[in-house]
Tab-separated table of C-alpha atoms and ligand atoms in Angstrom:
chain	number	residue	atom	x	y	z
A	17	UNK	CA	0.000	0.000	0.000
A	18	UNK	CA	2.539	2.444	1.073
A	19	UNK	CA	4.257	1.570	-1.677
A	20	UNK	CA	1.282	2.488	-4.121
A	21	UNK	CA	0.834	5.650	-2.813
A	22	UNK	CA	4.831	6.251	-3.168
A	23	UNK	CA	4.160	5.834	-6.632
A	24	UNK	CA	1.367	8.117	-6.481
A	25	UNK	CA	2.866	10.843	-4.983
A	26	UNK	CA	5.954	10.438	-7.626
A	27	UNK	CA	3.387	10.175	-10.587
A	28	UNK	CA	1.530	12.979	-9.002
A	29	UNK	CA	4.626	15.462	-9.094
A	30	UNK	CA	5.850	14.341	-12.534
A	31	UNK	CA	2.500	16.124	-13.739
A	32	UNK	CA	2.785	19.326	-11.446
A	33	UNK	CA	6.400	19.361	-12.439
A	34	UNK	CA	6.091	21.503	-15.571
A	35	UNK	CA	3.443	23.391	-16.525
A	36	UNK	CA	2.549	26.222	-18.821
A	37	UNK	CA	3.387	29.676	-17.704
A	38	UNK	CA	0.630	31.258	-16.876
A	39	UNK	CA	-0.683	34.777	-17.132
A	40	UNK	CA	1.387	35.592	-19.697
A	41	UNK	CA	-1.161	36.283	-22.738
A	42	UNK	CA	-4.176	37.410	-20.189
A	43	UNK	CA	-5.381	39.217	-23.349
A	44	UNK	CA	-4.796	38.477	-27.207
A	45	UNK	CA	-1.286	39.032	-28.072
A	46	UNK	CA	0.163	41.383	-30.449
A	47	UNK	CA	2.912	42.327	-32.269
A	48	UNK	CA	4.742	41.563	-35.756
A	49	UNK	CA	5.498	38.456	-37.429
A	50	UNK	CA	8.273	38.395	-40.668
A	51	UNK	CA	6.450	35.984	-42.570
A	52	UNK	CA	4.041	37.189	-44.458
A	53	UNK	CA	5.596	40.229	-45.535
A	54	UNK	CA	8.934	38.932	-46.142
A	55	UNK	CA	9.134	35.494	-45.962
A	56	UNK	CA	12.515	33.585	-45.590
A	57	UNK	CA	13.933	36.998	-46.699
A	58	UNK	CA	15.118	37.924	-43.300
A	59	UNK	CA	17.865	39.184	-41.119
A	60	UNK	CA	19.221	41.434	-38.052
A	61	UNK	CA	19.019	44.749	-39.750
A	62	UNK	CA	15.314	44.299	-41.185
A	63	UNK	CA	14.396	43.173	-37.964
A	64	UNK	CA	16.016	46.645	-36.515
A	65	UNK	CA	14.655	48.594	-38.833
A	66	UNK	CA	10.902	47.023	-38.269
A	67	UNK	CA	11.463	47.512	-34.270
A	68	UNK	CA	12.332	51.238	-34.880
A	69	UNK	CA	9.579	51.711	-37.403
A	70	UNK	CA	6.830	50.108	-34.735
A	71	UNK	CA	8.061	52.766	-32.707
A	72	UNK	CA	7.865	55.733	-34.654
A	73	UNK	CA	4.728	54.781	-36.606
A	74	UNK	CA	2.562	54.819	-33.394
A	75	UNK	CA	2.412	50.745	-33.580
A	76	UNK	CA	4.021	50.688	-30.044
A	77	UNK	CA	1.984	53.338	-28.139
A	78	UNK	CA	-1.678	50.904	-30.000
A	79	UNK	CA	-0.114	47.950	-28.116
A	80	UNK	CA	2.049	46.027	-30.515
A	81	UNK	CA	4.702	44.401	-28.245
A	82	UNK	CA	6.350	41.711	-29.947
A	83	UNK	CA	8.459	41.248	-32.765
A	84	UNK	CA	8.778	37.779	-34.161
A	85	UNK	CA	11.189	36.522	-36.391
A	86	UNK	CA	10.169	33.694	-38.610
A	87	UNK	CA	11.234	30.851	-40.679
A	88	UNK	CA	15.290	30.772	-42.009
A	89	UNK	CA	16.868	32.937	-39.432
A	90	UNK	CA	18.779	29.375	-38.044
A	91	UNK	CA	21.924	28.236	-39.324
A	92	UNK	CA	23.253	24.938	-38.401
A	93	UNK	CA	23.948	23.759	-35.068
A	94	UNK	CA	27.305	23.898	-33.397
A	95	UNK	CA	29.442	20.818	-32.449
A	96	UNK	CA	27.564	20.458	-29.386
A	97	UNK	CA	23.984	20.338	-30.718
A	98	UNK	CA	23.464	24.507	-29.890
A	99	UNK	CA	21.414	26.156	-32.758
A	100	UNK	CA	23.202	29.086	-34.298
A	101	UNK	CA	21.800	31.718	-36.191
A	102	UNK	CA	22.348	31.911	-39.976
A	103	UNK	CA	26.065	33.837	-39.880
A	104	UNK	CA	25.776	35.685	-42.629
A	105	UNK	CA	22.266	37.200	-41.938
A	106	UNK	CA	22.766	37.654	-38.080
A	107	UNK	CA	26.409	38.665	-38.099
A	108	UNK	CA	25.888	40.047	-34.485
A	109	UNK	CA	24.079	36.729	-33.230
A	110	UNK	CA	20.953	36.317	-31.219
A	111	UNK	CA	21.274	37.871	-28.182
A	112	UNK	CA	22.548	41.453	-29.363
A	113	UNK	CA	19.556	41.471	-31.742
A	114	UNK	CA	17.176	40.522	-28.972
A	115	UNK	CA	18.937	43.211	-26.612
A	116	UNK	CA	18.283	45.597	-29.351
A	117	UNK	CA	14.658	44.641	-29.556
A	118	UNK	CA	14.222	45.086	-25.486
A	119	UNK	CA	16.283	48.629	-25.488
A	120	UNK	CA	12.914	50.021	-27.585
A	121	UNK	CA	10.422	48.745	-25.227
A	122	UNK	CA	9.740	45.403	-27.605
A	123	UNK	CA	10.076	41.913	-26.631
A	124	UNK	CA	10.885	39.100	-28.897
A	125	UNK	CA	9.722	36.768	-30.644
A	126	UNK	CA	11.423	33.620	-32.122
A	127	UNK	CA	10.364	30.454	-34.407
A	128	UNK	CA	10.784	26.820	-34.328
A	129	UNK	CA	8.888	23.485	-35.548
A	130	UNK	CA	8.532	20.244	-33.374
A	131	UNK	CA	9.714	18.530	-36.642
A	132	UNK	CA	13.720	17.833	-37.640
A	133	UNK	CA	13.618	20.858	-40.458
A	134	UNK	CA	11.209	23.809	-40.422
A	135	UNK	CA	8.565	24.544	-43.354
A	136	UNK	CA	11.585	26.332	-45.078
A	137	UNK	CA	14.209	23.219	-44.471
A	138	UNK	CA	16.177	24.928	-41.678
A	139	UNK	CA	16.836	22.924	-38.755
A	140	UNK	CA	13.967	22.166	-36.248
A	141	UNK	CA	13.786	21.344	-32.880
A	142	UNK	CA	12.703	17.354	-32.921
A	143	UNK	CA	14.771	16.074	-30.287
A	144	UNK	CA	16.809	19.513	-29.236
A	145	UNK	CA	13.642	20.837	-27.029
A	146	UNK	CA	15.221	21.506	-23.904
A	147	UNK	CA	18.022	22.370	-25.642
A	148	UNK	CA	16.687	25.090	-28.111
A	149	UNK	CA	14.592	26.284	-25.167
A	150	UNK	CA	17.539	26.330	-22.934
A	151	UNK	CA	19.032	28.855	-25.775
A	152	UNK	CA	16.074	31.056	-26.618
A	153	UNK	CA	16.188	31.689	-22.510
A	154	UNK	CA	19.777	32.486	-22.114
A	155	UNK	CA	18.742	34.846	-25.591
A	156	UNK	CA	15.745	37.063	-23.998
A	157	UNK	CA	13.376	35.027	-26.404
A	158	UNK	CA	9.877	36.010	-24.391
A	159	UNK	CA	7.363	34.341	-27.305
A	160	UNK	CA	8.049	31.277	-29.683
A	161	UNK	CA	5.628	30.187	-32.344
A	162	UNK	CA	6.321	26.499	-32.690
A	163	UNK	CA	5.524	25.135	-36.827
A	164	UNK	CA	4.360	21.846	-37.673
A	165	UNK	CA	6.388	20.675	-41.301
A	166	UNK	CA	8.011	17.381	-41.137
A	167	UNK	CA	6.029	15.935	-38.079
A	168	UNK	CA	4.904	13.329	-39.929
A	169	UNK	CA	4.902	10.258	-37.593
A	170	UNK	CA	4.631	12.564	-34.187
A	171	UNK	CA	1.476	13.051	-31.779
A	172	UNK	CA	0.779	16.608	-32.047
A	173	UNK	CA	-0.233	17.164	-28.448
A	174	UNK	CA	3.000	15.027	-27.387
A	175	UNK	CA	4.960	17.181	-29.256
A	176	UNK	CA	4.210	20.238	-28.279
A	177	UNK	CA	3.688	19.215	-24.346
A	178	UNK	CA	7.581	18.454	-24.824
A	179	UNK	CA	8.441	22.037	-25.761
A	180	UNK	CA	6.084	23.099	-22.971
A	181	UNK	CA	8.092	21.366	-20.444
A	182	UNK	CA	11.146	22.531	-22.015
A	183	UNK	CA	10.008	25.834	-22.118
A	184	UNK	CA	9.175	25.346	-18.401
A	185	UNK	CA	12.573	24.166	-17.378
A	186	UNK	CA	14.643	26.669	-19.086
A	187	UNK	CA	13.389	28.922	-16.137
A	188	UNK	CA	12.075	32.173	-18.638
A	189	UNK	CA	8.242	33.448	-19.235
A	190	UNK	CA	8.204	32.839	-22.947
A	191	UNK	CA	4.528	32.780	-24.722
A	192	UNK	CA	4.109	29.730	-26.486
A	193	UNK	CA	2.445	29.605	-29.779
A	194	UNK	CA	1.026	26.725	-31.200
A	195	UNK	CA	1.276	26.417	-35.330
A	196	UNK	CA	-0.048	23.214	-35.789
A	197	UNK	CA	-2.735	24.408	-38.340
A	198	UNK	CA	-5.924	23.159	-36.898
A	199	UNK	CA	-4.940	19.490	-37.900
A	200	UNK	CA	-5.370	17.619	-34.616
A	201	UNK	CA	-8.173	20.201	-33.009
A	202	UNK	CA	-5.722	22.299	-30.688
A	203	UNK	CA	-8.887	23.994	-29.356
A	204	UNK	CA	-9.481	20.385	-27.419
A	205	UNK	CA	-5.901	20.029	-25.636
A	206	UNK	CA	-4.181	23.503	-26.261
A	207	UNK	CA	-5.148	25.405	-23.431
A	208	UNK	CA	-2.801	23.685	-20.392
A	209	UNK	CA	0.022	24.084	-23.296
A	210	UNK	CA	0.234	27.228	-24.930
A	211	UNK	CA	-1.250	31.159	-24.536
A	212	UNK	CA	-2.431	30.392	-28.282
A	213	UNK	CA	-3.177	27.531	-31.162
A	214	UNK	CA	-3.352	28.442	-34.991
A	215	UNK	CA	-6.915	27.077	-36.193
A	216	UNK	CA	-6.213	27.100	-39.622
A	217	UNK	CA	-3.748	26.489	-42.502
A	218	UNK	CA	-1.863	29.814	-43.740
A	219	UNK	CA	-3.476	32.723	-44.460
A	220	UNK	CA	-3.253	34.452	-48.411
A	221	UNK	CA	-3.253	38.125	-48.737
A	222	UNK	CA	-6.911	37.908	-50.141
A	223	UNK	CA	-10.299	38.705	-49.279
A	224	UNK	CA	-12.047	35.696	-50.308
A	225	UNK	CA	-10.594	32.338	-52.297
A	226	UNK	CA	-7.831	30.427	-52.131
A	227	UNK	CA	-4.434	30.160	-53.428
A	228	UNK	CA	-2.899	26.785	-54.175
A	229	UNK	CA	0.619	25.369	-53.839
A	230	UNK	CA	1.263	22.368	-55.494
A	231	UNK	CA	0.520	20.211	-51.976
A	232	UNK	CA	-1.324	22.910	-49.835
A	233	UNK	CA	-3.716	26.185	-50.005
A	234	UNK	CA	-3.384	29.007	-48.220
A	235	UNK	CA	-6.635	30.947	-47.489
A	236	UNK	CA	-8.524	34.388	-48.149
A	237	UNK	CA	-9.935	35.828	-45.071
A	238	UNK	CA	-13.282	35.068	-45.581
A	239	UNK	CA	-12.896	31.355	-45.726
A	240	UNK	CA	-10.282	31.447	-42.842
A	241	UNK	CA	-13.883	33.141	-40.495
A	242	UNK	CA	-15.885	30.535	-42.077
A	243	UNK	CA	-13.478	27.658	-41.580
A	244	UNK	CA	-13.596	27.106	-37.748
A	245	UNK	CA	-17.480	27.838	-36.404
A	246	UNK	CA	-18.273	26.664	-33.420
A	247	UNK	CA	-14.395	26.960	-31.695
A	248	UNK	CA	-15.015	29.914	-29.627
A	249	UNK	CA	-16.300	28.245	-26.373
A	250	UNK	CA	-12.559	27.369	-26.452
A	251	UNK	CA	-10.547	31.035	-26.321
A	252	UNK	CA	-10.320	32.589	-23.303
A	253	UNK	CA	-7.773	34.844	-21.029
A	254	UNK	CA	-4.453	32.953	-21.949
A	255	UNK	CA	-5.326	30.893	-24.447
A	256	UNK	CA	-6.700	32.117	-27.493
A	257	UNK	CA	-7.611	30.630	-30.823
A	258	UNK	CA	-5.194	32.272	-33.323
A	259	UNK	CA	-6.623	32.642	-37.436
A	260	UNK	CA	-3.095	33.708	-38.378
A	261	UNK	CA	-1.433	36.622	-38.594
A	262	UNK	CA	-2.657	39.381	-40.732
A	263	UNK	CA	-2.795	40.297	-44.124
A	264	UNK	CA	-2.985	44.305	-43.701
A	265	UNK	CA	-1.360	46.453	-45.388
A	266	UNK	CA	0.023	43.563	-48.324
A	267	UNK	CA	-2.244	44.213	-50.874
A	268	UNK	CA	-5.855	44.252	-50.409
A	269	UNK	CA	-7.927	47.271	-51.005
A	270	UNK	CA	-8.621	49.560	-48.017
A	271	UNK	CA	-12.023	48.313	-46.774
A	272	UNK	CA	-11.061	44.971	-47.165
A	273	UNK	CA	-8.087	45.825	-44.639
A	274	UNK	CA	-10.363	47.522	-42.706
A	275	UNK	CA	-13.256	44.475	-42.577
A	276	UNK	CA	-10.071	41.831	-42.001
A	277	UNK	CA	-8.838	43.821	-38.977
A	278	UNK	CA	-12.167	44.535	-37.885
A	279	UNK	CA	-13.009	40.350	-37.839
A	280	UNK	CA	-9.727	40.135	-36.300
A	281	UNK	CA	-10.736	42.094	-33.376
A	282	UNK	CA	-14.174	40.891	-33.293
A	283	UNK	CA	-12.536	37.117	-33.162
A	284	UNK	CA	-10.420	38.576	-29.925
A	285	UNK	CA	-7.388	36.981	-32.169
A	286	UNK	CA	-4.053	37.737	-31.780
A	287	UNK	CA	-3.421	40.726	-33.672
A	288	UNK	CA	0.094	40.273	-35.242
A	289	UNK	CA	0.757	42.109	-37.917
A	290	UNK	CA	2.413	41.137	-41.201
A	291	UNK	CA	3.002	43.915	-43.632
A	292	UNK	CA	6.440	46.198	-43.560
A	293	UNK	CA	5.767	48.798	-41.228
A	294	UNK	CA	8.651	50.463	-42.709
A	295	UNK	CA	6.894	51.639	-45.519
A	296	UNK	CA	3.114	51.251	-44.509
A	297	UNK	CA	0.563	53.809	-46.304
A	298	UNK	CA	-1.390	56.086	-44.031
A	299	UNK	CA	-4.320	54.352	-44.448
A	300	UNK	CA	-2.915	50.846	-43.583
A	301	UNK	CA	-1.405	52.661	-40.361
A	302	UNK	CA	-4.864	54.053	-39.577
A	303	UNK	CA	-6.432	50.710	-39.846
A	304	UNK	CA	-3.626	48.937	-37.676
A	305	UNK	CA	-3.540	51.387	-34.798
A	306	UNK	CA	-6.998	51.854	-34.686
A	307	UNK	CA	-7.142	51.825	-30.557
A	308	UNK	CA	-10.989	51.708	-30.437
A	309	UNK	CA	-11.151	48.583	-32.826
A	310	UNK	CA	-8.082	47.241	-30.724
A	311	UNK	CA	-9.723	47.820	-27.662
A	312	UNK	CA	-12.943	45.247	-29.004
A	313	UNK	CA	-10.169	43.425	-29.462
A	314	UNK	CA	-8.400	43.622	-26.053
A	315	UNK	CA	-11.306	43.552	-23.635
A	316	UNK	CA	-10.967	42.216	-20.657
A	317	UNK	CA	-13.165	39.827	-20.728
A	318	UNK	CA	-11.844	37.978	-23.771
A	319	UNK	CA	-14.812	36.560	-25.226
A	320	UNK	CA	-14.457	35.463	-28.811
A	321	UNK	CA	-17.368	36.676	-30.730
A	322	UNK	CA	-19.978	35.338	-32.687
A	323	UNK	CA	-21.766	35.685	-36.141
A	324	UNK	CA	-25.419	36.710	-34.788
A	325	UNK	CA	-26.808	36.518	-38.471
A	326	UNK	CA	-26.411	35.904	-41.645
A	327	UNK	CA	-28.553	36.898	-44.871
A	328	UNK	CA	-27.033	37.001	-48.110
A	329	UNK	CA	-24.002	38.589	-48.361
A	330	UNK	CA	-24.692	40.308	-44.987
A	331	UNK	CA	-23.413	39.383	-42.068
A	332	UNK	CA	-23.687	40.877	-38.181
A	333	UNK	CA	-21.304	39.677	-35.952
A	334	UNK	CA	-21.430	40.720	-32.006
A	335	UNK	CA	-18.757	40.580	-29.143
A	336	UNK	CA	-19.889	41.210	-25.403
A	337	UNK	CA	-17.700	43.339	-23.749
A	338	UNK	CA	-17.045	44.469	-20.122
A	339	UNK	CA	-19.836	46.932	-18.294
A	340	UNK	CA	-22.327	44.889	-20.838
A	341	UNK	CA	-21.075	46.817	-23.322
A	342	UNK	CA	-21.554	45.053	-27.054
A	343	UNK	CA	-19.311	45.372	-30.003
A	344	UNK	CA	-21.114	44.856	-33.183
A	345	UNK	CA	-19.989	44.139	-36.669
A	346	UNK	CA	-21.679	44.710	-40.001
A	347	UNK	CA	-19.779	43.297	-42.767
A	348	UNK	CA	-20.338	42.810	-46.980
A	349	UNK	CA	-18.821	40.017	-47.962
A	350	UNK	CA	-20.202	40.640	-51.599
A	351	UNK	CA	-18.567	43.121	-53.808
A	352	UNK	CA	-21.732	45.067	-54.398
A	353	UNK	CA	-22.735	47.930	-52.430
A	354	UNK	CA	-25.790	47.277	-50.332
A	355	UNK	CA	-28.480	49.040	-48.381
A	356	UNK	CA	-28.564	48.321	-44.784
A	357	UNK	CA	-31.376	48.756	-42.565
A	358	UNK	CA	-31.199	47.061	-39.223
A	359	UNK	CA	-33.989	48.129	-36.633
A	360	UNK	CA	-32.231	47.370	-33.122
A	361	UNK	CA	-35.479	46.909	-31.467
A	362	UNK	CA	-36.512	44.260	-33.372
A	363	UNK	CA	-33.335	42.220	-32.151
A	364	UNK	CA	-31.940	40.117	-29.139
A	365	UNK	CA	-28.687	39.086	-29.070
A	366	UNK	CA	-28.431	36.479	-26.992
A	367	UNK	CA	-24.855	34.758	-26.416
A	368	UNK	CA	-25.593	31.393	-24.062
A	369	UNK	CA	-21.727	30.635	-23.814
A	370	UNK	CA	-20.777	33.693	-21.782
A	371	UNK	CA	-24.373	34.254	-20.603
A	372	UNK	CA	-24.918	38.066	-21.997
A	373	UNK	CA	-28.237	39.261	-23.044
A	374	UNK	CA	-29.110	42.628	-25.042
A	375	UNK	CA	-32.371	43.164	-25.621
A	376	UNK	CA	-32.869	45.939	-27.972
A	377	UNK	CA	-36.684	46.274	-27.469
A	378	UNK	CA	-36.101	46.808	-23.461
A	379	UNK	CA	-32.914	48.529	-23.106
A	380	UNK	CA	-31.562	51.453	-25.162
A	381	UNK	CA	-27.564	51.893	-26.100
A	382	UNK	CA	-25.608	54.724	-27.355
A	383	UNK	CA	-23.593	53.380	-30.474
A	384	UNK	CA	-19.924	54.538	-31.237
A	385	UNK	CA	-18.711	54.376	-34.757
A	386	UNK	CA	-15.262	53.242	-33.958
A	387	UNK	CA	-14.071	53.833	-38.409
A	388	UNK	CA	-15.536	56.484	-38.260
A	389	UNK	CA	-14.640	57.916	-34.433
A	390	UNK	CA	-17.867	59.347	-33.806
A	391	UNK	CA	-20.983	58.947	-32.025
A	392	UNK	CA	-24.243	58.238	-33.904
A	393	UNK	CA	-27.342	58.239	-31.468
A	394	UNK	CA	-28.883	55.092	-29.851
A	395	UNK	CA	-30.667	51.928	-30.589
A	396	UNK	CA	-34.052	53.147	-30.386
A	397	UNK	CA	-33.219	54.691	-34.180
A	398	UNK	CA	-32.420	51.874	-36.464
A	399	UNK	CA	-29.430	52.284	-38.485
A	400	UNK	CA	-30.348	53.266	-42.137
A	401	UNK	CA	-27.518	53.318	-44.365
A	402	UNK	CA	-25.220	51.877	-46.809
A	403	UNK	CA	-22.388	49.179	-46.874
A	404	UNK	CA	-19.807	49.364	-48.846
A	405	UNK	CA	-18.519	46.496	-50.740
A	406	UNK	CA	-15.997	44.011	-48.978
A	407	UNK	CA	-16.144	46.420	-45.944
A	408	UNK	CA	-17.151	46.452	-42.099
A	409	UNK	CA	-19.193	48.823	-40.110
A	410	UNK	CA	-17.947	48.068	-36.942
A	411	UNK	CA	-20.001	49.635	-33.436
A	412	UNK	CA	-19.461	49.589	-29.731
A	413	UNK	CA	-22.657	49.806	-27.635
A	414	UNK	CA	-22.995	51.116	-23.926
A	415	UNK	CA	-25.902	51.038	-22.138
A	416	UNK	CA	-27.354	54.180	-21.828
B	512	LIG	C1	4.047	27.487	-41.978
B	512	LIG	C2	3.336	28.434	-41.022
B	512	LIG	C3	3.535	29.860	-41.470
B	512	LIG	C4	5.031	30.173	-41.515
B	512	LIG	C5	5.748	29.175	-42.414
B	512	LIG	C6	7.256	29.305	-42.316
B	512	LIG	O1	3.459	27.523	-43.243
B	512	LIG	O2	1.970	28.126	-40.930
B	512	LIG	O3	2.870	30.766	-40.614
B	512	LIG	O4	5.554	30.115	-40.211
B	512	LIG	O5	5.428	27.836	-42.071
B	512	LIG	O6	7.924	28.419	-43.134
């Protein structure tokens, strides 16, 4: 008997042993990402420059925070097994880059895979975990986003439970970032692993369709929303489901920027941008530093909103919000313009999952325009006017 409960107690601490960090994504991170702007084009001084420009551009002060390098910044691994950074793109090596990073107020952001070579062929971390981890600590790495290419014969949830631990062990807060592409329904197991879990395959810089590539698609924004229904009872404070980083500012028109960020927000995703904030138009630094949209976004109450209806090519999508406030979302996914006329007290929006209730005909709201930044009257007017095509309207409510 004693001896059973010996084994217990052992068994018992083996699971307590590591854990996740906690706290450390309470609310939807954000930041910038390399890939989809630059791809495996990268190295220390477009990574400076990109700090400096978050800086400068305003991205900072609207609550970007991390910068995260992505594929094809490793080079091989030293004698003893360390990972190196590619020489010849990171002369200065890891640490004075990530230094640099911290000296603006950033933190860092770094990428792996669980496989033996990354989605761009450059080593991966398959049987280096503690290792890797051990150097991305002694770096000042405080986020990894962890791919899923050449995995073939692994358990996903195995897998990235290792890095956990690792991650655990190597003694540093570092957010951990699942990229396993929806495959193996992160949403189910994700949440005692990492702060956040990709849902979907990549994301295209396109409104709605998909792009092939020989063995895999990368999707428009539209059918990234539509992909995953029903995953929301699963994002939360700290762990978050992630639709992959975004597409403004690299290439769409201006309303369909504005309508992806504005779904983005609505989602309470991780807002991590993915243009070149370097050279970013005015209107695509509008749209990302939008603090009213990011604050839908970043509410404390991290509730992942919900499509409330659908008819056509019209769609109204709500978030509840702390003080039983209500963030609401018209959007056109149809690239005609179209008349909208939505009487408020007509509706209830009703969201079971986090138990909020708005009932138009019994309570009245004051509505903010948060594009527009102004205020437009209450819900006991319905809202008569026009969408534009691919585009949002996108409204907080307070009660009045
Ligand atoms: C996968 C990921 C992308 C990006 C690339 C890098 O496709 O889903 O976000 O990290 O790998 O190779």
């Amino acid at each position: 008997m004693k001896k059973l409960i010996f084994i217990a107690l052992l068994f018992l601490m083996a699971q307590t042993y590591a854990q996740k960090y906690e706290g450390l994504a309470l609310k939807p991170p954000m930041g910038w990402n390399s890939w989809n702007g630059f791809h495996c084009d990268v190295d220390e001084k477009l990574i400076r420059e990109v700090a400096e420009a978050m800086v400068v551009s305003g991205m900072k002060d609207a609550g970007y925070q991390y910068v995260v390098i992505d594929d094809c910044w490793q080079g091989e691994r030293d004698k003893d097994g360390f990972i190196q950074p590619d020489p010849e793109r990171f002369p200065s090596g890891m640490k004075a880059l990530v230094d640099y990073i911290h000296s603006k107020g950033l933190k860092f952001g770094i990428y792996s895979d669980a496989g033996w070579r990354t989605c761009g062929g450059r080593p991966g971390s398959r049987g280096y975990e503690y290792q890797d981890a051990l150097t991305y600590a002694r770096w000042g790495v405080d986020y990894l986003k962890y791919d899923w290419c050449n995995t073939e014969e692994l358990n996903a949830k195995g897998a990235y439970l290792t890095m956990r631990d690792a991650l655990y062990k190597a003694g540093r807060p570092i957010v951990f970032s699942l990229c396993e592409w929806g495959n193996n329904e992160p949403w189910l197991w994700g949440k005692e692993i990492g702060h956040l879990w990709r849902t979907t395959g990549d994301i295209a810089p396109i409104f709605d369709g998909e792009v092939g590539h020989g063995n895999w698609t990368s999707w428009g924004m539209l059918q990234i929303i539509d992909m995953r229904e029903g995953i929301r009872i699963y994002a939360g404070p700290d762990h978050w489901n992630d639709p992959d980083m975004m597409e403004v500012g690299n290439g769409m028109t201006v309303s369909e920027d504005r309508a992806h960020f504005s779904l983005w927000c609505m989602l309470a995703a991780p807002l991590i941008a993915g243009n070149d904030p370097r050279n970013m138009s005015q209107a695509t630094r509008e749209i990302l530093t939008n603090k009213e949209a990011i604050a839908v976004d970043q509410d404390e109450l991290g509730i992942q909103g919900f499509k409330y209806l659908r008819l056509d090519d019209l769609e109204v999508w709500a978030k509840p919000l702390k003080n039983n406030e209500l963030a609401v979302c018209f959007l056109n996914r149809s690239i005609a313009i179209r008349p909208l006329n939505f009487d408020w007290e007509k509706q209830i929006i009703e969201d079971s999952f986090s138990h909020h209730y708005y009932d138009f005909r019994q309570k009245e709201y004051k509505i903010r325009d948060l594009w527009f930044k102004k205020d437009l009257g209450t819900t006991k007017k319905p809202l008569n006017t026009e969408l534009g095509a691919h585009d949002v309207i996108l409204l907080r409510l307070s009660p009045k």
